[in-house]
C-alpha positions as CSV (number, residue, x, y, z in Angstrom):
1,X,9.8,38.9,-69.6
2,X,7.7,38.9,-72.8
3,X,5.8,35.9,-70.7
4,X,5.4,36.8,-68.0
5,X,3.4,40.2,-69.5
6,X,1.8,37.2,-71.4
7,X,0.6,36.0,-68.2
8,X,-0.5,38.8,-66.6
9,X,-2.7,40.3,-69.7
10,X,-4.1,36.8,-69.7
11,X,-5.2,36.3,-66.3
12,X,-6.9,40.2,-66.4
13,X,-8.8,38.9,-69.5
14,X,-9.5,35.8,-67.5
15,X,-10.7,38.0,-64.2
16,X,-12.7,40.4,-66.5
17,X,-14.6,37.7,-68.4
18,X,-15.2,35.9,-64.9
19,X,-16.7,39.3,-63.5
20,X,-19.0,39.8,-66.7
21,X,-20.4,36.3,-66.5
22,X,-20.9,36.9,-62.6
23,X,-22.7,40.3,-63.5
24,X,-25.4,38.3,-66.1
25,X,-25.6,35.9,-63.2
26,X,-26.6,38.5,-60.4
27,X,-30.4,38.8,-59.6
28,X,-29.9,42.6,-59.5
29,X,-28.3,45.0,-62.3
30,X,-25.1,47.5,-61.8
31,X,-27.5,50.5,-61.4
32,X,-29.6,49.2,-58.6
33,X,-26.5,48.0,-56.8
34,X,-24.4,51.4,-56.6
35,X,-28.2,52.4,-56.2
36,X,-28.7,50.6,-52.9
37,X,-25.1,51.3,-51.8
38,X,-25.9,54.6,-51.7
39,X,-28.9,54.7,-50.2
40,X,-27.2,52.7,-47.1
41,X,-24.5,55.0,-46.9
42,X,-27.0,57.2,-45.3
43,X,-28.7,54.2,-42.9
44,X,-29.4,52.8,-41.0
45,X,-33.1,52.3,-41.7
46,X,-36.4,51.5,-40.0
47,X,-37.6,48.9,-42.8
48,X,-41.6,49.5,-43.0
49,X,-43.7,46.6,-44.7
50,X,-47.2,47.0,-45.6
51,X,-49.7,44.5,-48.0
52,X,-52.0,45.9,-50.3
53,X,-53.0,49.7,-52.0
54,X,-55.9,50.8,-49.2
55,X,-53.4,50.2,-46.7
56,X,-50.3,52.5,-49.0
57,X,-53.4,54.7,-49.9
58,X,-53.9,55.1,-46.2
59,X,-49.7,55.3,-45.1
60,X,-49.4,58.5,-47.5
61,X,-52.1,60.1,-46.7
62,X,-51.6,60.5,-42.8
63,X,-48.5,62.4,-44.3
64,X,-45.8,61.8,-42.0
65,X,-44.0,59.9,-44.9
66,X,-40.8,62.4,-46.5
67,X,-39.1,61.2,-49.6
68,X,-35.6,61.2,-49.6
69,X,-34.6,64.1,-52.1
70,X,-31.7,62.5,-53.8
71,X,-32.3,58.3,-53.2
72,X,-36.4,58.5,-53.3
73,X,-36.7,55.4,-54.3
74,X,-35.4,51.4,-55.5
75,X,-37.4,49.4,-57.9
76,X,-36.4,45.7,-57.2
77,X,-38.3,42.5,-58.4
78,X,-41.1,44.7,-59.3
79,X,-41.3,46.2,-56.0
80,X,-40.8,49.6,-55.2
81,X,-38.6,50.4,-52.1
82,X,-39.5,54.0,-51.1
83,X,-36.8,55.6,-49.3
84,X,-37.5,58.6,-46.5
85,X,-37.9,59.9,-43.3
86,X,-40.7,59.5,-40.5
87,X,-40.5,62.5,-37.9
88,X,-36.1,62.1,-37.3
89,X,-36.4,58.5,-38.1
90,X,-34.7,57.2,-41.5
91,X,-36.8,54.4,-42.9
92,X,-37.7,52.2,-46.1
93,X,-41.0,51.2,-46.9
94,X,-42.4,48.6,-49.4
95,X,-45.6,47.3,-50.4
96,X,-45.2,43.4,-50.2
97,X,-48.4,41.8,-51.7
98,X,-50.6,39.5,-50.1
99,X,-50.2,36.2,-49.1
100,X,-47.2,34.3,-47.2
101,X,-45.2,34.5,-49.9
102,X,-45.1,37.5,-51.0
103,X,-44.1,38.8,-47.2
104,X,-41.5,36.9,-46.9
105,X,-39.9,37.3,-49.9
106,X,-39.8,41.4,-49.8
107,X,-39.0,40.8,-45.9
108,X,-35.8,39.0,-46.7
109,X,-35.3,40.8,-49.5
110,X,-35.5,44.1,-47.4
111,X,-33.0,42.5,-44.9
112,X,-30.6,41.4,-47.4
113,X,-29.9,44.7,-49.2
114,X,-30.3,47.5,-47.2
115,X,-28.9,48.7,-43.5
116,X,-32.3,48.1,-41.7
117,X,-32.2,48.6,-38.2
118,X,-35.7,46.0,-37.7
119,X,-39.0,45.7,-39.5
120,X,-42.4,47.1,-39.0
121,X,-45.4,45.0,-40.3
122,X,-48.4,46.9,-41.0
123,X,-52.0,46.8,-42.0
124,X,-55.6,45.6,-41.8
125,X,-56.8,42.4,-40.3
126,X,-59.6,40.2,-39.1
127,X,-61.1,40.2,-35.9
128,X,-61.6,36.8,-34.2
129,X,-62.1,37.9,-30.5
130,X,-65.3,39.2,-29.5
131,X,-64.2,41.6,-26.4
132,X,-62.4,43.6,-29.4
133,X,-64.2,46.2,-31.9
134,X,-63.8,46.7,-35.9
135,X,-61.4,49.9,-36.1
136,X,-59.2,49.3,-32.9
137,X,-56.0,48.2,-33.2
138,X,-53.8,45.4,-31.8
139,X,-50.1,44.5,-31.8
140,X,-49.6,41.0,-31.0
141,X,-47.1,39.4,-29.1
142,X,-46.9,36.2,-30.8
143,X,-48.2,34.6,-33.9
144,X,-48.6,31.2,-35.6
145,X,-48.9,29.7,-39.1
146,X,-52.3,28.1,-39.1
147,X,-52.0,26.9,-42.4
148,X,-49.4,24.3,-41.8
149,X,-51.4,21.7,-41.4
150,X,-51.8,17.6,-42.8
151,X,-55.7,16.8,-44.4
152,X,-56.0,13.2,-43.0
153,X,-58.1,10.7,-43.8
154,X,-61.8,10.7,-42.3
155,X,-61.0,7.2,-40.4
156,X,-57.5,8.4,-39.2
157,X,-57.7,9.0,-35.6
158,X,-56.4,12.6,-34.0
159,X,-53.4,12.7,-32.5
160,X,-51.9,15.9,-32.8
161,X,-50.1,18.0,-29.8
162,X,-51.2,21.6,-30.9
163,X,-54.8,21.1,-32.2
164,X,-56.9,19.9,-34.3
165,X,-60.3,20.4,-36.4
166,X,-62.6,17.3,-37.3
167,X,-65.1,18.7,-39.7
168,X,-67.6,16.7,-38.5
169,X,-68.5,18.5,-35.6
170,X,-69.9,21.4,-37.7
171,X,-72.3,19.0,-39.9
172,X,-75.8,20.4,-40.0
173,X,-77.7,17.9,-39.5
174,X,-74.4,15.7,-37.5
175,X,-73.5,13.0,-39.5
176,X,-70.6,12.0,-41.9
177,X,-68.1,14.3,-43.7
178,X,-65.7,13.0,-46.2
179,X,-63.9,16.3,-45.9
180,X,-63.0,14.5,-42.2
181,X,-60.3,16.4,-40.0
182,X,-57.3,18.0,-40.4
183,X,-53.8,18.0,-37.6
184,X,-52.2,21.5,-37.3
185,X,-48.3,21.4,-37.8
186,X,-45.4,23.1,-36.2
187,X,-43.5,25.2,-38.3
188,X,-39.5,24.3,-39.3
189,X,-37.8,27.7,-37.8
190,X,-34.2,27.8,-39.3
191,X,-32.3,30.9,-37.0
192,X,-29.4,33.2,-37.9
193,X,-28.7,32.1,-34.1
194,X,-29.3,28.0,-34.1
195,X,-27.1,25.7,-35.7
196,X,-26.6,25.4,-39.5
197,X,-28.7,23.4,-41.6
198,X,-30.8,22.5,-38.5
199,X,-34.3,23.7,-37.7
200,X,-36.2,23.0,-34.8
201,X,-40.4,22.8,-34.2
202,X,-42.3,26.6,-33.5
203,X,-45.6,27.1,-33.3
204,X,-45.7,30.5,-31.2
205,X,-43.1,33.1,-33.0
206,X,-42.7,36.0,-30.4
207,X,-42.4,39.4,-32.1
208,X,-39.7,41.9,-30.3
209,X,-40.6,42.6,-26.3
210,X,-38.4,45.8,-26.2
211,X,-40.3,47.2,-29.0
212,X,-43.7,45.6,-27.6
213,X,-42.7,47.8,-24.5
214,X,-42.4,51.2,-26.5
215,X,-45.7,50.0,-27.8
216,X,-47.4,49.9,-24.9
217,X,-46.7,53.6,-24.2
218,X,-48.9,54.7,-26.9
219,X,-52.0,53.3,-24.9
220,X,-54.4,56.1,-25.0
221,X,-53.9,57.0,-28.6
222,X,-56.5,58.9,-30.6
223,X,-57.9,56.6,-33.3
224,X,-61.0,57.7,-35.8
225,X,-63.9,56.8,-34.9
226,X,-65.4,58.3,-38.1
227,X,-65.3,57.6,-42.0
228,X,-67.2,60.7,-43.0
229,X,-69.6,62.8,-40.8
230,X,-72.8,59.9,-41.4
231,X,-70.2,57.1,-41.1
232,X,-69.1,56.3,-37.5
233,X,-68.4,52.9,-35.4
234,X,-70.5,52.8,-32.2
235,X,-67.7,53.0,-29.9
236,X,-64.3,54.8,-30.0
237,X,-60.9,52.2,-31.0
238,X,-58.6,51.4,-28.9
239,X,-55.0,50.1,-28.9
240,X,-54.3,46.5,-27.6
241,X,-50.7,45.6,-27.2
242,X,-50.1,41.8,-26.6
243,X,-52.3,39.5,-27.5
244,X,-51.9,36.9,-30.4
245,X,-52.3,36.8,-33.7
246,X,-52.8,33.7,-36.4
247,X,-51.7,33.9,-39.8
248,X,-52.5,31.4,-43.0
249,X,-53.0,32.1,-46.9
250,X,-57.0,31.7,-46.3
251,X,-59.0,34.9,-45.9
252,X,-61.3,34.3,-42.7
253,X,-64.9,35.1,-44.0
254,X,-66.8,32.3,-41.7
255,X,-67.9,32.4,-38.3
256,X,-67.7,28.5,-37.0
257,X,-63.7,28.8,-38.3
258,X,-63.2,31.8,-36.7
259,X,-64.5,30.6,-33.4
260,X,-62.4,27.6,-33.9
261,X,-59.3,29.8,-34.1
262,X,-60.1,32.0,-31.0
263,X,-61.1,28.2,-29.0
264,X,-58.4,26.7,-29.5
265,X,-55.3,29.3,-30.2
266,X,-57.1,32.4,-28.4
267,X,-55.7,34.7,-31.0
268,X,-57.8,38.0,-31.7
269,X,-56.5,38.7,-34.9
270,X,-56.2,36.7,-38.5
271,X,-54.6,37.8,-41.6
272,X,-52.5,36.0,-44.5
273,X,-48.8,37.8,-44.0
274,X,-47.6,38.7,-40.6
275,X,-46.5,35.2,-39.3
276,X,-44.5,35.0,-42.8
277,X,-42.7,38.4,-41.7
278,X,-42.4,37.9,-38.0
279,X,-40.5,34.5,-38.9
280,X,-38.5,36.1,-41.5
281,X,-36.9,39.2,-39.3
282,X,-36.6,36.5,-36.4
283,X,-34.8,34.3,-38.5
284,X,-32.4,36.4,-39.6
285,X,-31.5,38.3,-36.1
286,X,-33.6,41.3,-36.7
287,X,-36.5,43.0,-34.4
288,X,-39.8,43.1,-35.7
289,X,-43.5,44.2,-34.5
290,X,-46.9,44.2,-35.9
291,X,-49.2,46.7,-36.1
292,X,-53.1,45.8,-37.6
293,X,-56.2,48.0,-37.6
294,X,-59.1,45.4,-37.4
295,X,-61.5,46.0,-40.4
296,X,-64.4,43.2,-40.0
297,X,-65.5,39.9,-38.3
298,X,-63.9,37.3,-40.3
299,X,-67.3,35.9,-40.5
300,X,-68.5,36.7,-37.2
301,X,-70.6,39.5,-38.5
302,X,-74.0,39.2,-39.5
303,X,-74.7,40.1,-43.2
304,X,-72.1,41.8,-45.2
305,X,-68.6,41.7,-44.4
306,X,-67.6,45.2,-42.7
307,X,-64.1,45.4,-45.1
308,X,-65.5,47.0,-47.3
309,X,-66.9,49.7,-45.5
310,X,-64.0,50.5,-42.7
311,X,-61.5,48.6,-44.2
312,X,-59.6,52.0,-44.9
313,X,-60.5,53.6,-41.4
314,X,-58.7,50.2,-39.9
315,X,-55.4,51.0,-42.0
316,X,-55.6,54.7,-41.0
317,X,-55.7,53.9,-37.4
318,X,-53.0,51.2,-37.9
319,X,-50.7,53.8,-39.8
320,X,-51.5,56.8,-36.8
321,X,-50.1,54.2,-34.2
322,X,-47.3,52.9,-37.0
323,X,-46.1,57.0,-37.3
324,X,-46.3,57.4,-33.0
325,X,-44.2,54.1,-32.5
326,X,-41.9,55.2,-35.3
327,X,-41.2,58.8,-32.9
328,X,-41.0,56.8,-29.9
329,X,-38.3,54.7,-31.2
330,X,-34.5,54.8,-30.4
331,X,-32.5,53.6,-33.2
332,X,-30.3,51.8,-30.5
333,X,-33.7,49.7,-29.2
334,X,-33.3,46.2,-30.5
């Protein structure tokens, strides 16, 4: 009897020191856990990503945004996941950082540990198509990763299926380029729904169509026009539901790339996270859309870039049309 108690003390000792070691080992501590835990008890969640601070500065002050009182917010990885309400809608919002990276880690890290419902990608962008104007709006139905890509050797011939750029067709005067040309990849999309371990070529990842289609009824949304009373854009913005969109870690400041782009992948918009978040949420099962306020030319202007002066009247417009979709949206649409 004595060993058997023995036993049994031993292999709770055993179990306990197995759960401590597990508990150094987790990514997360104890508090954040029963934090999160609690916060989904009260889910499911709209998850809301956005990039940078003018584009926060401009989500909390159209106002829509309500803390939750007891759960406001989760500081994980040195983000902070802010938890609240949008009109009815329960959501979770977190400011990613720029670049691919960045996105997709808070993306996945969004999906992992809380009860979201989809994601919401949100911001400013670049404007590659010339029938669109700084300030309006557009929420693409596809994107692509135009920074996969191989540098090749200037004597290496082209033979790449998707596109490709040879440098030397922008020399000024023509003539060689040791920079030479450069094939565009397809991406390696691995799918909650494919088979495991296995990925197969994308180029064009297709954001949600049923929430493209609750999109499309905000058509005739009021966007400013206006910074100030002296600052206005020439025309009033629009909203543009499904076109394409090109992502890449470069920021688009030049005008012979940006007319590349728009030639030979006819996207209208360029920016250096949404690809990385579309992919994520698509990879893992879940519905996601993108929502960017076009703040310049990547390079097509003349003079200054326009960022600078309505980059924050592009993330305004993008979060009015981010709060209207949010209303609009069953939490049973997938």
């Amino acid at each position: 009897m004595a060993a058997k108690r023995f036993a049994a003390c031993f292999l709770r000792l055993v179990l306990i020191s197995l759960l401590v070691a597990y508990s150094f080992s987790l990514p997360l501590n104890w508090r954040s856990l029963n934090l999160i835990k609690k916060v989904n008890r009260e889910g499911p969640y709209i998850g809301l990503i956005t990039v940078f601070p003018p584009e926060e500065t401009a989500f909390f002050q159209i106002g829509a945004f309500k803390p939750n009182q007891k759960h406001p917010f989760v500081d994980l990885s040195g983000r902070r996941f802010l938890v609240g309400k949008i009109h009815d809608k329960k959501v979770v919002y977190v400011r990613c950082g720029v670049g691919m990276m960045n996105a997709a880690a808070a993306t996945q890290q969004m999906l992992d540990l809380f009860d979201i419902l989809g994601i919401v990608h949100f911001g400013i962008a670049g404007n590659a198509n010339n029938s669109l104007s700084i300030g309006d709006v557009t929420i693409p139905q596809q994107f692509s990763h135009t920074g996969i890509w191989d540098w090749l050797n200037s004597n290496r011939s082209l033979n790449y299926d998707e596109a490709s750029l040879d440098f030397k067709r922008y020399n000024v005067p023509r003539g060689d380029n040791l920079l030479g040309h450069i094939g565009f990849r397809y991406e390696q999309f691995f799918s909650e729904y494919g088979k495991a371990n296995t990925a197969r070529r994308l180029f064009w990842a297709n954001t949600t169509r049923q929430w493209l289609q609750v999109a499309a009824n905000l058509k005739g949304i009021k966007l400013n026009q206006c910074l100030n009373s002296s600052v206005c854009l020439p025309q009033k913005p629009q909203l543009v539901v499904g076109l394409r969109g090109s992502t890449a870690n470069i920021f688009v400041d030049n005008a012979a790339y940006r007319d590349f782009l728009f030639q030979t992948f006819r996207v209208s918009s360029v920016d250096m996270e949404s690809s990385a978040v579309v992919m994520t949420s698509l990879s893992n099962g879940f519905p996601v859309i993108v929502i960017r306020g076009l703040s310049d030319l990547a390079g097509g202007q003349s003079g200054h870039n326009s960022i600078d002066t309505f980059g924050s009247l592009a993330a305004i417009n993008a979060c009015k049309v981010v709060v209207q979709f949010i209303k609009q949206l069953h939490h049973d649409t997938r």
